[in-house]
Coordinates of C-alpha atoms and ligand atoms in Angstrom, one line a residue:
M1 CA 0.0 0.0 0.0
T2 CA 1.3 3.5 -0.9
Y3 CA 0.7 6.3 1.6
S4 CA 1.1 10.1 1.2
Y5 CA 1.1 13.1 3.5
T6 CA -2.4 13.9 2.3
Q7 CA -3.7 10.5 3.4
I8 CA -2.0 10.7 6.8
S9 CA -3.1 14.2 7.5
Q10 CA -6.7 13.4 6.4
Y11 CA -6.8 10.4 8.8
L12 CA -5.5 12.5 11.7
R13 CA -8.1 15.2 11.0
C14 CA -11.0 12.8 10.9
P15 CA -10.7 9.0 10.4
R16 CA -14.3 8.9 9.2
S17 CA -13.5 11.4 6.5
Y18 CA -10.5 9.2 5.5
R19 CA -12.8 6.2 5.1
Y20 CA -15.2 8.1 3.0
R21 CA -12.5 9.3 0.7
Y22 CA -10.0 6.5 0.4
L23 CA -12.1 3.4 1.0
D24 CA -15.5 4.4 -0.2
G25 CA -14.2 6.6 -3.1
W26 CA -16.0 9.9 -2.2
R27 CA -13.8 12.6 -3.7
E28 CA -14.4 16.3 -3.6
K29 CA -15.4 17.8 -6.9
D30 CA -12.6 19.7 -8.6
T31 CA -14.5 23.0 -8.7
R32 CA -12.5 25.1 -6.2
A33 CA -11.1 28.0 -8.2
A34 CA -8.3 28.7 -5.7
M35 CA -7.1 25.1 -6.0
V36 CA -7.3 24.9 -9.8
F37 CA -5.5 28.2 -10.0
G38 CA -2.7 27.0 -7.7
R39 CA -2.0 24.2 -10.1
C40 CA -1.9 26.5 -13.1
F41 CA 0.4 28.9 -11.2
E42 CA 2.9 26.1 -10.3
T43 CA 3.0 25.2 -14.0
A44 CA 3.9 28.9 -14.7
L45 CA 6.6 28.8 -12.1
A46 CA 8.1 25.7 -13.8
A47 CA 8.1 27.7 -17.0
Y48 CA 9.9 30.6 -15.2
F49 CA 12.7 28.3 -14.0
S50 CA 13.0 26.8 -17.5
K51 CA 13.4 30.3 -18.9
Q52 CA 10.2 30.2 -20.8
D53 CA 7.5 32.9 -20.9
C54 CA 5.8 32.2 -17.6
T55 CA 3.1 34.9 -18.1
A56 CA 2.0 33.2 -21.4
T57 CA 2.1 29.8 -19.6
L58 CA -0.2 31.1 -16.9
F59 CA -2.6 32.7 -19.4
K60 CA -2.7 29.4 -21.4
E61 CA -3.2 27.1 -18.3
W62 CA -5.7 29.4 -16.5
G63 CA -7.4 30.2 -19.8
A64 CA -8.6 26.6 -20.1
Y65 CA -10.9 27.4 -17.1
R66 CA -12.2 30.7 -18.3
E67 CA -15.7 29.4 -18.9
A68 CA -15.6 26.6 -16.3
P69 CA -18.2 26.7 -13.5
L70 CA -15.6 27.1 -10.7
D71 CA -16.4 28.2 -7.2
Y72 CA -14.7 31.6 -6.5
G73 CA -14.2 33.2 -3.2
K74 CA -16.1 36.3 -2.3
G75 CA -15.1 39.1 -4.7
D76 CA -12.9 36.8 -6.8
S77 CA -13.3 36.2 -10.5
W78 CA -11.3 34.5 -13.4
N79 CA -10.0 37.9 -14.6
K80 CA -9.0 39.2 -11.1
T81 CA -7.2 36.0 -10.3
L82 CA -5.3 36.1 -13.6
H83 CA -4.1 39.6 -12.9
Q84 CA -3.0 38.8 -9.4
G85 CA -1.1 35.8 -10.8
I86 CA 0.7 37.9 -13.4
H87 CA 1.6 40.5 -10.8
L88 CA 3.0 37.8 -8.5
L89 CA 5.1 36.3 -11.3
H90 CA 6.6 39.7 -12.1
K91 CA 7.3 40.3 -8.5
F92 CA 8.9 36.9 -8.1
A93 CA 11.2 37.6 -11.0
Q94 CA 12.1 41.1 -9.7
D95 CA 12.8 39.7 -6.2
D96 CA 15.1 37.1 -7.7
R97 CA 15.6 35.4 -4.4
V98 CA 14.9 31.8 -5.5
Q99 CA 17.1 29.7 -7.8
V100 CA 16.4 26.2 -9.0
R101 CA 19.1 24.7 -11.1
R102 CA 18.3 22.0 -13.5
P103 CA 14.6 22.4 -13.2
Q104 CA 13.8 19.2 -15.0
K105 CA 15.4 17.4 -12.1
N106 CA 14.7 19.7 -9.2
L107 CA 11.1 20.6 -9.6
Q108 CA 8.3 18.2 -8.6
L109 CA 10.7 15.6 -7.3
K110 CA 9.3 12.2 -6.4
A111 CA 10.6 11.0 -3.1
T112 CA 9.8 7.5 -1.7
R113 CA 10.5 5.7 1.5
A114 CA 10.0 2.1 2.4
L115 CA 7.7 1.5 5.5
P116 CA 7.3 -1.7 7.6
D117 CA 5.1 -4.5 6.2
G118 CA 5.9 -3.7 2.6
N119 CA 4.1 -0.3 2.6
E120 CA 5.6 2.7 1.0
F121 CA 5.4 6.5 1.5
V122 CA 5.5 8.8 -1.5
A123 CA 5.8 12.5 -1.7
Y124 CA 6.2 15.0 -4.5
I125 CA 8.5 17.9 -3.4
D126 CA 7.9 21.2 -5.2
A127 CA 11.5 22.2 -5.5
I128 CA 15.1 21.7 -4.2
G129 CA 17.0 24.9 -4.8
H130 CA 18.4 28.0 -3.1
L131 CA 16.7 30.8 -1.3
D132 CA 18.9 33.9 -0.7
G133 CA 21.8 31.7 -1.7
Q134 CA 21.2 29.0 0.9
P135 CA 20.3 25.5 -0.3
C136 CA 16.9 24.3 0.8
L137 CA 13.8 22.4 0.1
I138 CA 11.0 24.6 -1.1
D139 CA 7.2 24.3 -1.0
W140 CA 5.1 26.8 -3.0
K141 CA 1.7 28.0 -1.7
T142 CA -0.8 30.1 -3.4
T143 CA -3.3 31.6 -1.0
S144 CA -5.6 34.6 -0.5
S145 CA -4.3 35.4 3.0
R146 CA -0.8 35.7 4.5
Y147 CA 0.8 32.7 6.3
Q148 CA 0.9 33.4 10.0
Q149 CA 4.5 34.0 11.2
E150 CA 4.0 34.7 14.9
P151 CA 4.9 33.5 17.4
E152 CA 8.5 33.0 16.3
G153 CA 9.3 29.4 15.3
L154 CA 5.8 28.5 14.2
L155 CA 6.9 27.5 10.7
A156 CA 9.1 24.7 12.0
L157 CA 5.9 23.0 13.3
D158 CA 4.4 22.9 9.8
P159 CA 3.6 19.1 9.5
Q160 CA 4.0 19.1 5.7
L161 CA 7.5 20.7 5.9
V162 CA 8.4 18.1 8.6
C163 CA 7.1 15.3 6.3
Y164 CA 9.1 16.6 3.3
S165 CA 12.2 17.0 5.4
W166 CA 11.8 13.5 6.8
I167 CA 11.4 11.8 3.4
S168 CA 14.1 13.8 1.6
G169 CA 16.7 14.1 4.4
V170 CA 17.0 17.9 3.7
R171 CA 16.7 19.8 7.0
E172 CA 16.7 23.4 5.7
V173 CA 13.2 24.1 4.3
A174 CA 11.2 27.1 3.1
L175 CA 7.7 28.1 2.2
V176 CA 7.3 30.6 -0.7
V177 CA 3.8 31.9 -0.2
F178 CA 2.2 33.8 -3.1
V179 CA -0.5 35.9 -1.5
R180 CA -3.4 36.9 -3.8
K181 CA -4.8 40.0 -2.3
H182 CA -5.4 43.6 -3.3
L183 CA -1.6 44.3 -3.3
P184 CA -0.2 40.9 -4.1
E185 CA 2.7 39.9 -1.8
I186 CA 5.2 37.1 -1.6
Q187 CA 6.4 35.7 1.7
Y188 CA 9.8 33.9 1.8
L189 CA 9.8 31.9 5.0
K190 CA 12.7 29.7 6.1
T191 CA 13.2 27.3 8.9
S192 CA 15.2 24.2 10.0
I193 CA 13.7 20.8 10.9
T194 CA 15.4 18.8 13.5
D195 CA 16.3 15.0 13.4
E196 CA 14.0 14.6 16.4
Q197 CA 11.0 16.0 14.6
C198 CA 11.7 13.6 11.7
N199 CA 11.9 10.6 14.0
E200 CA 8.7 11.6 15.7
F201 CA 7.0 12.1 12.3
S202 CA 8.2 8.6 11.3
Q203 CA 6.5 7.2 14.4
L204 CA 3.4 9.2 13.7
V205 CA 3.2 7.7 10.1
E206 CA 3.6 4.1 11.5
S207 CA 1.1 4.5 14.2
T208 CA -1.4 6.1 11.8
I209 CA -1.0 3.3 9.3
S210 CA -1.5 0.7 12.0
Q211 CA -4.8 2.4 13.0
I212 CA -5.9 2.5 9.3
E213 CA -5.0 -1.2 8.8
A214 CA -6.9 -2.1 12.0
G215 CA -10.0 -0.5 10.4
K216 CA -10.4 2.3 13.0
F217 CA -12.5 5.0 11.4
L218 CA -14.4 6.6 14.2
P219 CA -15.5 10.2 13.5
H220 CA -13.5 13.1 15.0
S221 CA -16.1 15.7 14.4
G222 CA -13.8 18.5 15.9
I223 CA -16.7 20.5 17.2
R224 CA -15.6 23.2 19.7
F225 CA -17.6 26.3 20.0
P226 CA -17.5 28.6 18.0
M227 CA -15.2 26.6 15.6
N228 CA -16.7 23.6 13.9
G229 CA -14.3 21.6 11.6
C230 CA -17.2 19.7 10.1
T231 CA -18.5 22.9 8.3
S232 CA -15.4 22.9 6.1
C233 CA -15.3 19.1 5.6
S234 CA -16.3 18.0 2.1
H235 CA -17.9 14.9 3.5
L236 CA -20.4 16.7 5.8
G237 CA -23.3 15.7 3.5
L238 CA -22.5 12.0 4.1
C239 CA -22.4 12.5 7.9
L240 CA -25.6 14.4 7.9
G241 CA -27.4 12.2 5.4
N242 CA -28.0 15.3 3.3
Q243 CA -28.1 14.3 -0.4
Q244 CA -28.1 17.9 -1.6
F245 CA -24.7 18.5 0.1
V246 CA -23.3 15.3 -1.2
D247 CA -24.3 16.1 -4.8
S248 CA -22.9 19.6 -4.6
K249 CA -19.5 18.7 -3.2
L250 CA -18.7 15.1 -4.0
I251 CA -18.2 12.6 -6.8
R252 CA -17.8 8.9 -6.2
R253 CA -15.0 7.0 -7.8
P254 CA -15.0 3.5 -6.3
G255 CA -11.8 1.6 -6.6
A256 CA -9.7 4.7 -7.3
S257 CA -7.8 4.6 -4.0
D258 CA -4.6 3.2 -5.4
L259 CA -4.0 6.5 -7.2
D260 CA -5.1 8.7 -4.3
W261 CA -1.6 9.8 -3.4
L262 CA -1.6 11.9 -6.5
D263 CA -4.0 14.3 -4.9
Q264 CA -1.2 15.8 -2.8
L265 CA -0.1 17.6 -6.0
A266 CA -3.2 19.7 -5.3
D267 CA -2.1 20.8 -1.9
Ligands
SF4_1 S1 -18.4 16.0 8.7 FE1 -17.2 16.0 10.6 S2 -17.4 13.8 11.4 FE2 -18.1 13.8 9.3 S3 -16.3 13.2 8.1 FE3 -16.3 15.4 8.1 S4 -15.0 16.0 9.9 FE4 -15.5 13.8 10.1

């Protein structure tokens, strides 16, 4: 069985949601504009590092969704998102703080790690390159709000960065956050992951997989007034028995679970 960060984090968030998605085949419909745009933007970044016209690449990739019925956030539109993306690409080139040599090899790297009982863990790392001249592993994020930086040291707790550091052996890591807002901004955030964090992540992966293989899928509804994690869960309709919610959010692909690790490319 092949596991990914997305699978482990989904199980830890709510085991019932994991079961719906990976065992029963209920997948979220690919209609979130922000997620689709993030994939187009990463393709444009790959063009930038390959010395191609990244603006034209973004226009071509995002242009394929111009008439698509995507769900946009409040005040967002296809046009506005495109202009924010172009602005961010220009700013990224002007800043010139990130270098990725040999982009064919160092972008979207596949990393694998053997796990006990014949299982395997697979991750796709956005880039291995240099930030401000320092070698590091890099993860791109496109978002509509800034990544929280306070209190100091918060970034080192990011579980996805810990995962990538664990699987790659690279301890210097960075998030490059492309913030789509009125005045687009790019955050360049660096941190170091310790060996101890990686050892603990390894134990977390093994204990999570043992729970999955033991068939433990109790719901963790996460309700704590006034926050309710279920309201942002795509499987809410299944838990509520609300067919209208199910039809609007989900599509069922039974038997597709062996390719589910691919979905981490959408993170
Ligand atoms: S709606 Fe709540 S309990 Fe149900 S799967 Fe989602 S997070 Fe879990």
